């Protein structure tokens, strides 16, 4: 099995450009690598962010044997391996396949599913989403049509708390208290209410109807919101398809209550840690896999949830201390969860700066910001989160430009020539 290497810029999974494209979907995977400045890059899809500890160890081995030894978490709870040799495709695919991380090579780039990471662990939410996740992933891999989805098309399975429902997925399934589910398509305000047990089937069916729409328009559209005015016709078409398939549904208002990802610490029966800038060293990853009784759940907020239902409170505290000793963030007051960055220099040739180093150097200033910060090496802002934030964008002149606001008015902008003055610049645009 050979992997192709693309030299096009690596598309960010979080970017939803509202215009059709005239070139192919270059989203990297494990069989289609991206040629970055620090070597080839592979993106390993991890539906729901769920890895067994055996799979976690296997990924660490792959990173050490073939890559730069580190693992990078994406804004969809996937894993990127960097610094790979161009010719490693066959070996990489074989190692991932042996670990059960490549169940269907034809679908490897379309298994983009985020799921509430604390589902079933903290008493919140109205439904345990794991059965949905298992069913949707199996249905995706069994569908010939779904191979046509873009590597950017995203499913979200929300247990009702409103965490992954806020991530702008193409198909969002949200549990309701009456054992049902609300299905939302892109950013449309209306939802469809279906029986909870039908939800995975409905999610796949909605994606397949979207593919028919996308093909019919004769344009390359990869995400539902890129359908433009035709997006309004999608929900009625999905309703018709459900009726033809004998699946009951009614129109419903969307539940707009949202919440963020889990903060670091012990929550319910889980340990929650944050990986600064989504980067984990091999030793951090190994410690996580050794502390975890059975599985890890990678979060779309660059964190890791370790389910530990059978640990005592003191065992959880001790395990969290072990993880803190590796440099993972376990303190809920840490500013790190509010700071993100693209890969920047030296990994990306488009970058004007080593944004990760600058983000780390100015962490104390970031801790005083009311809004999250996202550092980017250029205007593309790969991997930026949704929602209110301050974008800190490197410029060709050697400085940064800050843009942001809290949504109450137009975004403000200010220039920053010296990163040691970040606190002053932040105050200028967020006060
Ligand atoms: S510098 Fe950052 S934002 Fe720009 S293309 Fe590279 S990774 Fe993307």
Short mmCIF file of C-alpha atoms and ligand atoms in Angstrom, two decimals:
data_model
loop_
_atom_site.label_atom_id
_atom_site.label_comp_id
_atom_site.label_asym_id
_atom_site.label_seq_id
_atom_site.Cartn_x
_atom_site.Cartn_y
_atom_site.Cartn_z
CA UNK A 1 0.00 0.00 0.00
CA UNK A 2 1.70 3.23 -1.11
CA UNK A 3 1.03 6.70 0.19
CA UNK A 4 0.95 9.66 -2.15
CA UNK A 5 2.78 12.83 -1.14
CA UNK A 6 1.07 16.13 -1.94
CA UNK A 7 3.02 19.36 -2.05
CA UNK A 8 -0.06 21.60 -1.89
CA UNK A 9 -0.44 23.59 1.35
CA UNK A 10 -1.99 21.39 4.05
CA UNK A 11 -5.64 22.35 4.31
CA UNK A 12 -6.84 23.10 7.78
CA UNK A 13 -9.74 20.96 8.89
CA UNK A 14 -11.26 23.93 10.67
CA UNK A 15 -11.42 26.18 7.64
CA UNK A 16 -14.78 26.43 5.90
CA UNK A 17 -14.25 28.72 2.96
CA UNK A 18 -17.65 29.80 1.63
CA UNK A 19 -16.76 29.31 -2.02
CA UNK A 20 -16.49 26.29 -4.25
CA UNK A 21 -12.99 25.14 -5.23
CA UNK A 22 -11.57 24.47 -8.63
CA UNK A 23 -8.99 21.94 -7.49
CA UNK A 24 -9.11 18.59 -5.75
CA UNK A 25 -9.41 18.02 -2.03
CA UNK A 26 -5.77 17.94 -0.85
CA UNK A 27 -6.59 17.14 2.79
CA UNK A 28 -3.82 14.85 4.07
CA UNK A 29 -4.41 11.40 5.51
CA UNK A 30 -2.32 8.35 6.18
CA UNK A 31 -2.33 7.20 2.55
CA UNK A 32 -1.95 10.70 1.14
CA UNK A 33 0.88 12.50 2.89
CA UNK A 34 1.57 16.21 2.77
CA UNK A 35 5.08 17.42 1.97
CA UNK A 36 5.88 19.96 4.72
CA UNK A 37 9.19 21.76 5.25
CA UNK A 38 10.08 19.41 8.12
CA UNK A 39 9.28 16.25 6.13
CA UNK A 40 6.11 14.43 5.14
CA UNK A 41 3.04 14.83 7.33
CA UNK A 42 0.34 12.21 7.97
CA UNK A 43 -3.05 12.90 9.55
CA UNK A 44 -4.46 9.86 11.33
CA UNK A 45 -8.22 9.97 11.73
CA UNK A 46 -9.36 8.93 15.21
CA UNK A 47 -13.20 8.92 15.27
CA UNK A 48 -14.45 10.41 18.52
CA UNK A 49 -10.79 10.78 19.55
CA UNK A 50 -11.03 7.29 21.04
CA UNK A 51 -7.84 5.23 21.17
CA UNK A 52 -7.21 2.05 23.08
CA UNK A 53 -4.02 2.17 25.09
CA UNK A 54 -2.58 -0.39 22.65
CA UNK A 55 -3.31 1.95 19.74
CA UNK A 56 -1.78 4.84 21.66
CA UNK A 57 1.43 2.86 22.17
CA UNK A 58 1.42 1.90 18.48
CA UNK A 59 1.12 5.57 17.43
CA UNK A 60 4.03 6.49 19.69
CA UNK A 61 6.11 3.71 18.12
CA UNK A 62 5.25 4.97 14.63
CA UNK A 63 6.18 8.54 15.58
CA UNK A 64 9.49 7.36 17.00
CA UNK A 65 10.37 4.94 14.18
CA UNK A 66 9.28 7.03 11.21
CA UNK A 67 8.60 10.59 12.36
CA UNK A 68 10.06 13.25 14.61
CA UNK A 69 9.00 11.37 17.74
CA UNK A 70 6.17 13.76 18.62
CA UNK A 71 2.40 13.55 18.24
CA UNK A 72 0.32 16.57 17.34
CA UNK A 73 -3.38 16.86 18.22
CA UNK A 74 -5.65 18.59 15.71
CA UNK A 75 -8.77 20.68 16.22
CA UNK A 76 -10.82 17.57 15.43
CA UNK A 77 -9.19 15.28 17.94
CA UNK A 78 -7.09 13.58 15.25
CA UNK A 79 -3.33 12.95 15.38
CA UNK A 80 -0.69 14.29 13.03
CA UNK A 81 2.71 12.68 12.58
CA UNK A 82 5.44 14.97 11.25
CA UNK A 83 8.96 14.64 9.96
CA UNK A 84 8.22 11.42 8.03
CA UNK A 85 10.44 10.32 5.14
CA UNK A 86 8.71 10.61 1.75
CA UNK A 87 9.05 6.92 1.00
CA UNK A 88 7.57 5.61 4.27
CA UNK A 89 3.99 5.22 2.98
CA UNK A 90 3.84 1.44 2.79
CA UNK A 91 5.45 0.91 6.18
CA UNK A 92 3.29 3.59 7.80
CA UNK A 93 0.08 2.09 6.41
CA UNK A 94 1.11 -1.38 7.55
CA UNK A 95 1.85 -0.26 11.11
CA UNK A 96 -1.41 1.69 11.42
CA UNK A 97 -3.40 -1.17 9.91
CA UNK A 98 -1.89 -3.63 12.39
CA UNK A 99 -3.02 -1.33 15.23
CA UNK A 100 -6.59 -1.19 13.90
CA UNK A 101 -6.23 2.47 12.89
CA UNK A 102 -6.89 1.87 9.20
CA UNK A 103 -10.08 -0.21 9.14
CA UNK A 104 -11.04 0.83 5.60
CA UNK A 105 -8.32 2.36 3.40
CA UNK A 106 -10.96 3.78 1.03
CA UNK A 107 -12.53 5.71 3.90
CA UNK A 108 -9.43 6.72 5.83
CA UNK A 109 -9.81 10.47 5.19
CA UNK A 110 -13.60 10.62 5.67
CA UNK A 111 -13.79 9.19 9.22
CA UNK A 112 -14.01 12.70 10.66
CA UNK A 113 -16.17 12.39 13.75
CA UNK A 114 -15.97 14.39 16.97
CA UNK A 115 -17.89 13.23 20.04
CA UNK A 116 -18.47 14.62 23.54
CA UNK A 117 -15.29 13.40 25.28
CA UNK A 118 -16.75 13.27 28.79
CA UNK A 119 -19.87 11.41 27.73
CA UNK A 120 -20.78 8.82 30.35
CA UNK A 121 -18.05 9.97 32.73
CA UNK A 122 -19.35 13.01 34.60
CA UNK A 123 -23.13 12.67 34.89
CA UNK A 124 -23.82 15.43 32.37
CA UNK A 125 -25.36 14.98 28.97
CA UNK A 126 -28.53 13.05 28.29
CA UNK A 127 -27.11 10.06 26.44
CA UNK A 128 -23.89 8.07 26.25
CA UNK A 129 -22.66 8.72 22.69
CA UNK A 130 -20.31 5.73 22.32
CA UNK A 131 -22.98 3.49 20.69
CA UNK A 132 -23.65 6.30 18.18
CA UNK A 133 -19.93 6.62 17.48
CA UNK A 134 -19.46 2.90 16.90
CA UNK A 135 -22.53 2.71 14.67
CA UNK A 136 -21.70 5.81 12.61
CA UNK A 137 -18.09 4.77 12.02
CA UNK A 138 -19.18 1.29 10.94
CA UNK A 139 -21.85 2.73 8.64
CA UNK A 140 -19.38 5.22 7.12
CA UNK A 141 -16.88 2.46 6.39
CA UNK A 142 -19.62 0.28 4.87
CA UNK A 143 -20.93 3.00 2.57
CA UNK A 144 -19.60 3.12 -0.98
CA UNK A 145 -21.08 6.60 -1.43
CA UNK A 146 -19.33 8.05 1.63
CA UNK A 147 -15.93 7.53 -0.04
CA UNK A 148 -16.83 10.66 -2.01
CA UNK A 149 -16.89 12.87 1.08
CA UNK A 150 -14.13 15.40 1.45
CA UNK A 151 -11.48 14.98 4.12
CA UNK A 152 -12.94 18.13 5.67
CA UNK A 153 -16.55 16.95 6.05
CA UNK A 154 -17.23 16.65 9.78
CA UNK A 155 -19.76 14.77 11.91
CA UNK A 156 -20.36 15.80 15.54
CA UNK A 157 -22.02 13.54 18.12
CA UNK A 158 -23.05 15.61 21.13
CA UNK A 159 -24.41 13.95 24.26
CA UNK A 160 -26.70 16.92 24.87
CA UNK A 161 -24.32 19.17 26.80
CA UNK A 162 -23.53 21.32 23.74
CA UNK A 163 -19.74 20.93 23.60
CA UNK A 164 -19.01 19.45 20.17
CA UNK A 165 -22.29 20.94 18.90
CA UNK A 166 -20.45 24.27 18.86
CA UNK A 167 -17.71 23.12 16.46
CA UNK A 168 -19.47 23.91 13.19
CA UNK A 169 -19.76 20.34 11.94
CA UNK A 170 -21.53 19.54 8.69
CA UNK A 171 -23.85 17.06 10.39
CA UNK A 172 -24.41 17.56 14.12
CA UNK A 173 -26.33 14.97 16.11
CA UNK A 174 -27.40 16.20 19.52
CA UNK A 175 -29.05 14.02 22.14
CA UNK A 176 -32.26 15.26 23.73
CA UNK A 177 -33.67 14.43 27.13
CA UNK A 178 -36.57 12.46 25.64
CA UNK A 179 -34.32 9.80 24.06
CA UNK A 180 -34.36 11.55 20.73
CA UNK A 181 -31.81 13.41 18.66
CA UNK A 182 -31.68 16.73 16.84
CA UNK A 183 -29.92 16.60 13.49
CA UNK A 184 -28.46 19.91 12.26
CA UNK A 185 -27.03 20.45 8.79
CA UNK A 186 -24.23 23.00 8.54
CA UNK A 187 -25.19 26.33 10.05
CA UNK A 188 -28.90 26.02 9.21
CA UNK A 189 -31.09 27.18 12.07
CA UNK A 190 -33.63 24.41 11.71
CA UNK A 191 -33.07 20.88 12.93
CA UNK A 192 -34.74 17.54 12.34
CA UNK A 193 -35.88 15.57 15.36
CA UNK A 194 -35.51 11.81 15.04
CA UNK A 195 -35.53 8.83 17.39
CA UNK A 196 -32.18 8.48 19.14
CA UNK A 197 -31.64 4.95 17.85
CA UNK A 198 -32.00 6.18 14.25
CA UNK A 199 -29.47 8.99 14.64
CA UNK A 200 -26.31 7.32 13.19
CA UNK A 201 -28.22 6.10 10.13
CA UNK A 202 -29.77 9.54 9.64
CA UNK A 203 -26.38 11.24 9.93
CA UNK A 204 -24.90 9.08 7.17
CA UNK A 205 -27.97 9.44 5.01
CA UNK A 206 -27.80 13.24 5.33
CA UNK A 207 -24.16 13.15 4.21
CA UNK A 208 -25.06 10.99 1.21
CA UNK A 209 -27.85 13.38 0.19
CA UNK A 210 -25.35 16.26 0.50
CA UNK A 211 -23.00 14.42 -1.88
CA UNK A 212 -25.79 14.15 -4.45
CA UNK A 213 -26.39 17.90 -4.10
CA UNK A 214 -22.71 18.67 -4.43
CA UNK A 215 -22.38 16.55 -7.58
CA UNK A 216 -25.57 17.91 -9.11
CA UNK A 217 -24.28 21.46 -8.89
CA UNK A 218 -21.23 20.53 -10.94
CA UNK A 219 -18.93 22.37 -8.52
CA UNK A 220 -16.41 21.12 -6.02
CA UNK A 221 -18.06 21.81 -2.69
CA UNK A 222 -16.67 19.97 0.27
CA UNK A 223 -18.82 21.19 3.12
CA UNK A 224 -22.53 21.86 3.54
CA UNK A 225 -22.22 25.61 4.06
CA UNK A 226 -20.38 25.86 0.74
CA UNK A 227 -23.63 24.97 -1.03
CA UNK A 228 -24.59 28.62 -0.62
CA UNK A 229 -28.24 29.30 -1.44
CA UNK A 230 -28.77 25.62 -2.29
CA UNK A 231 -28.10 24.69 1.36
CA UNK A 232 -31.72 25.64 2.17
CA UNK A 233 -32.93 22.83 -0.10
CA UNK A 234 -30.87 20.20 1.66
CA UNK A 235 -33.05 19.70 4.76
CA UNK A 236 -36.25 19.12 2.73
CA UNK A 237 -34.36 16.63 0.53
CA UNK A 238 -33.09 14.80 3.63
CA UNK A 239 -36.61 14.73 5.08
CA UNK A 240 -37.92 13.18 1.84
CA UNK A 241 -35.16 10.57 1.89
CA UNK A 242 -35.95 9.70 5.52
CA UNK A 243 -39.62 9.27 4.69
CA UNK A 244 -38.75 7.01 1.73
CA UNK A 245 -36.53 4.99 4.08
CA UNK A 246 -39.29 4.63 6.69
CA UNK A 247 -37.53 6.81 9.26
CA UNK A 248 -39.76 9.20 11.19
CA UNK A 249 -38.68 12.83 11.58
CA UNK A 250 -40.18 16.22 12.36
CA UNK A 251 -38.84 19.75 11.96
CA UNK A 252 -37.59 21.24 15.21
CA UNK A 253 -35.83 24.30 16.54
CA UNK A 254 -32.13 23.95 17.12
CA UNK A 255 -30.84 23.79 20.69
CA UNK A 256 -28.34 26.65 20.74
CA UNK A 257 -27.00 26.10 24.26
CA UNK A 258 -23.26 25.53 23.99
CA UNK A 259 -20.39 24.90 26.32
CA UNK A 260 -16.64 24.49 25.90
CA UNK A 261 -14.32 21.55 26.26
CA UNK A 262 -13.36 20.00 29.58
CA UNK A 263 -10.92 22.03 31.71
CA UNK A 264 -7.84 20.30 33.11
CA UNK A 265 -8.26 18.37 36.34
CA UNK A 266 -10.36 15.50 37.65
CA UNK A 267 -13.91 15.70 36.34
CA UNK A 268 -16.35 13.01 37.43
CA UNK A 269 -14.52 9.74 36.93
CA UNK A 270 -12.10 11.12 34.34
CA UNK A 271 -8.67 12.72 34.29
CA UNK A 272 -8.49 15.68 31.91
CA UNK A 273 -5.21 17.15 30.73
CA UNK A 274 -4.24 19.74 28.14
CA UNK A 275 -1.33 19.44 25.72
CA UNK A 276 0.18 22.92 25.17
CA UNK A 277 -0.26 23.83 21.49
CA UNK A 278 -1.45 20.25 20.87
CA UNK A 279 2.09 18.86 20.91
CA UNK A 280 2.99 15.74 22.89
CA UNK A 281 6.42 14.27 23.28
CA UNK A 282 6.82 10.52 23.13
CA UNK A 283 7.41 10.35 26.89
CA UNK A 284 4.23 12.35 27.65
CA UNK A 285 2.25 10.10 25.33
CA UNK A 286 3.75 6.95 26.87
CA UNK A 287 2.88 8.15 30.38
CA UNK A 288 -0.70 8.81 29.30
CA UNK A 289 -1.00 5.33 27.81
CA UNK A 290 0.44 3.79 30.98
CA UNK A 291 -1.77 5.76 33.36
CA UNK A 292 -4.94 5.03 31.36
CA UNK A 293 -6.74 1.87 32.46
CA UNK A 294 -8.15 1.18 29.00
CA UNK A 295 -8.47 4.07 26.59
CA UNK A 296 -7.68 7.70 25.83
CA UNK A 297 -10.10 10.21 24.37
CA UNK A 298 -8.43 13.00 22.39
CA UNK A 299 -10.46 16.18 22.45
CA UNK A 300 -10.97 18.83 19.73
CA UNK A 301 -9.55 21.34 22.24
CA UNK A 302 -6.09 19.73 22.21
CA UNK A 303 -6.70 17.86 25.41
CA UNK A 304 -6.86 14.25 26.49
CA UNK A 305 -9.52 12.63 28.67
CA UNK A 306 -8.56 9.46 30.52
CA UNK A 307 -11.62 7.50 31.66
CA UNK A 308 -10.84 6.12 35.11
CA UNK A 309 -14.15 4.85 36.54
CA UNK A 310 -12.54 2.16 38.66
CA UNK A 311 -9.89 4.37 40.28
CA UNK A 312 -10.37 5.75 43.76
CA UNK A 313 -10.20 9.53 44.25
CA UNK A 314 -6.69 9.28 45.64
CA UNK A 315 -5.58 7.09 42.71
CA UNK A 316 -6.94 9.70 40.29
CA UNK A 317 -5.06 12.45 42.10
CA UNK A 318 -1.87 10.41 41.99
CA UNK A 319 -2.31 9.66 38.28
CA UNK A 320 -2.90 13.35 37.56
CA UNK A 321 0.30 14.21 39.44
CA UNK A 322 2.23 11.73 37.26
CA UNK A 323 0.87 13.43 34.15
CA UNK A 324 1.65 16.91 35.51
CA UNK A 325 5.25 15.83 36.09
CA UNK A 326 5.64 15.25 32.33
CA UNK A 327 4.64 18.84 31.54
CA UNK A 328 1.02 18.18 30.60
CA UNK A 329 -1.37 20.82 31.93
CA UNK A 330 -3.50 19.61 34.85
CA UNK A 331 -4.20 22.93 36.57
CA UNK A 332 -7.57 24.43 35.61
CA UNK A 333 -6.19 27.95 36.13
CA UNK A 334 -3.43 27.49 33.53
CA UNK A 335 -3.57 29.95 30.60
CA UNK A 336 -2.49 27.24 28.12
CA UNK A 337 -5.99 26.06 27.09
CA UNK A 338 -6.66 29.64 25.92
CA UNK A 339 -3.62 29.73 23.63
CA UNK A 340 -3.31 27.98 20.27
CA UNK A 341 -0.96 28.19 17.31
CA UNK A 342 -0.44 26.77 13.85
CA UNK A 343 2.79 24.86 13.19
CA UNK A 344 4.65 27.98 11.98
CA UNK A 345 8.39 27.92 11.38
CA UNK A 346 10.29 25.70 10.79
CA UNK A 347 7.60 23.20 9.79
CA UNK A 348 5.75 25.45 7.35
CA UNK A 349 7.51 27.32 4.59
CA UNK A 350 4.76 29.94 4.44
CA UNK A 351 5.31 31.05 8.01
CA UNK A 352 6.83 34.44 8.78
CA UNK A 353 7.75 33.47 12.36
CA UNK A 354 8.27 30.70 14.90
CA UNK A 355 4.81 31.33 16.32
CA UNK A 356 4.96 28.46 18.80
CA UNK A 357 8.07 29.82 20.44
CA UNK A 358 6.55 33.31 20.58
CA UNK A 359 3.29 31.94 22.04
CA UNK A 360 5.22 30.12 24.77
CA UNK A 361 7.43 33.14 25.49
CA UNK A 362 4.42 35.40 26.03
CA UNK A 363 2.22 33.00 28.00
CA UNK A 364 2.11 35.27 31.06
CA UNK A 365 0.72 38.13 28.98
CA UNK A 366 -1.87 35.82 27.40
CA UNK A 367 -3.11 34.84 30.86
CA UNK A 368 -4.51 38.34 31.26
CA UNK A 369 -6.57 38.20 28.07
CA UNK A 370 -10.36 37.93 28.25
CA UNK A 371 -10.34 36.13 24.90
CA UNK A 372 -8.47 33.07 23.64
CA UNK A 373 -5.42 33.78 21.46
CA UNK A 374 -4.56 32.03 18.23
CA UNK A 375 -1.09 32.54 16.73
CA UNK A 376 -0.62 32.04 12.99
CA UNK A 377 2.47 32.23 10.83
CA UNK A 378 0.49 33.75 7.95
CA UNK A 379 -2.98 34.89 6.95
CA UNK A 380 -4.24 31.35 6.34
CA UNK A 381 -4.69 30.79 10.10
CA UNK A 382 -4.66 27.00 9.74
CA UNK A 383 -6.43 25.18 12.55
CA UNK A 384 -7.92 28.29 14.14
CA UNK A 385 -10.77 27.64 16.57
CA UNK A 386 -14.30 28.91 16.11
CA UNK A 387 -15.75 31.73 18.16
CA UNK A 388 -14.53 34.95 19.67
CA UNK A 389 -10.75 35.17 19.92
CA UNK A 390 -7.73 37.32 19.18
CA UNK A 391 -5.82 36.32 16.05
CA UNK A 392 -2.10 37.04 16.34
CA UNK A 393 -0.84 36.85 12.76
CA UNK A 394 2.83 37.09 11.77
CA UNK A 395 3.56 39.61 9.04
CA UNK A 396 6.16 39.66 6.29
CA UNK A 397 7.68 42.72 7.97
CA UNK A 398 8.76 40.65 10.97
CA UNK A 399 6.09 41.64 13.46
CA UNK A 400 2.55 40.59 14.24
CA UNK A 401 -0.88 42.01 13.62
CA UNK A 402 -3.56 41.41 16.26
CA UNK A 403 -7.20 41.24 15.23
CA UNK A 404 -10.08 40.41 17.45
CA UNK A 405 -13.01 41.37 19.55
CA UNK A 406 -15.85 39.85 21.50
CA UNK A 407 -18.47 40.01 18.77
CA UNK A 408 -20.19 43.11 20.17
CA UNK A 409 -18.66 45.33 17.52
CA UNK A 410 -16.39 45.24 14.51
CA UNK A 411 -13.03 43.52 15.09
CA UNK A 412 -10.22 45.78 16.22
CA UNK A 413 -6.69 45.59 14.87
CA UNK A 414 -3.33 46.67 16.18
CA UNK A 415 0.28 46.02 15.18
CA UNK A 416 2.87 44.43 17.43
CA UNK A 417 6.53 44.94 16.57
CA UNK A 418 7.93 43.43 19.76
CA UNK A 419 6.22 40.39 21.33
CA UNK A 420 7.34 41.50 24.80
CA UNK A 421 4.65 44.19 24.45
CA UNK A 422 1.85 41.68 23.88
CA UNK A 423 -0.03 42.58 27.07
CA UNK A 424 -0.30 46.23 25.99
CA UNK A 425 -1.45 45.29 22.50
CA UNK A 426 -4.08 42.91 23.89
CA UNK A 427 -5.40 45.60 26.18
CA UNK A 428 -5.73 47.93 23.18
CA UNK A 429 -8.07 45.64 21.28
CA UNK A 430 -10.02 43.91 24.05
CA UNK A 431 -10.66 46.78 26.46
S1 LIG B 1 2.19 29.52 8.49
FE1 LIG B 1 0.61 28.54 9.73
S2 LIG B 1 -1.29 29.43 8.98
FE2 LIG B 1 0.26 29.82 7.40
S3 LIG B 1 0.09 28.08 5.96
FE3 LIG B 1 1.66 27.57 7.49
S4 LIG B 1 0.60 26.38 9.07
FE4 LIG B 1 -0.95 27.50 7.85
#
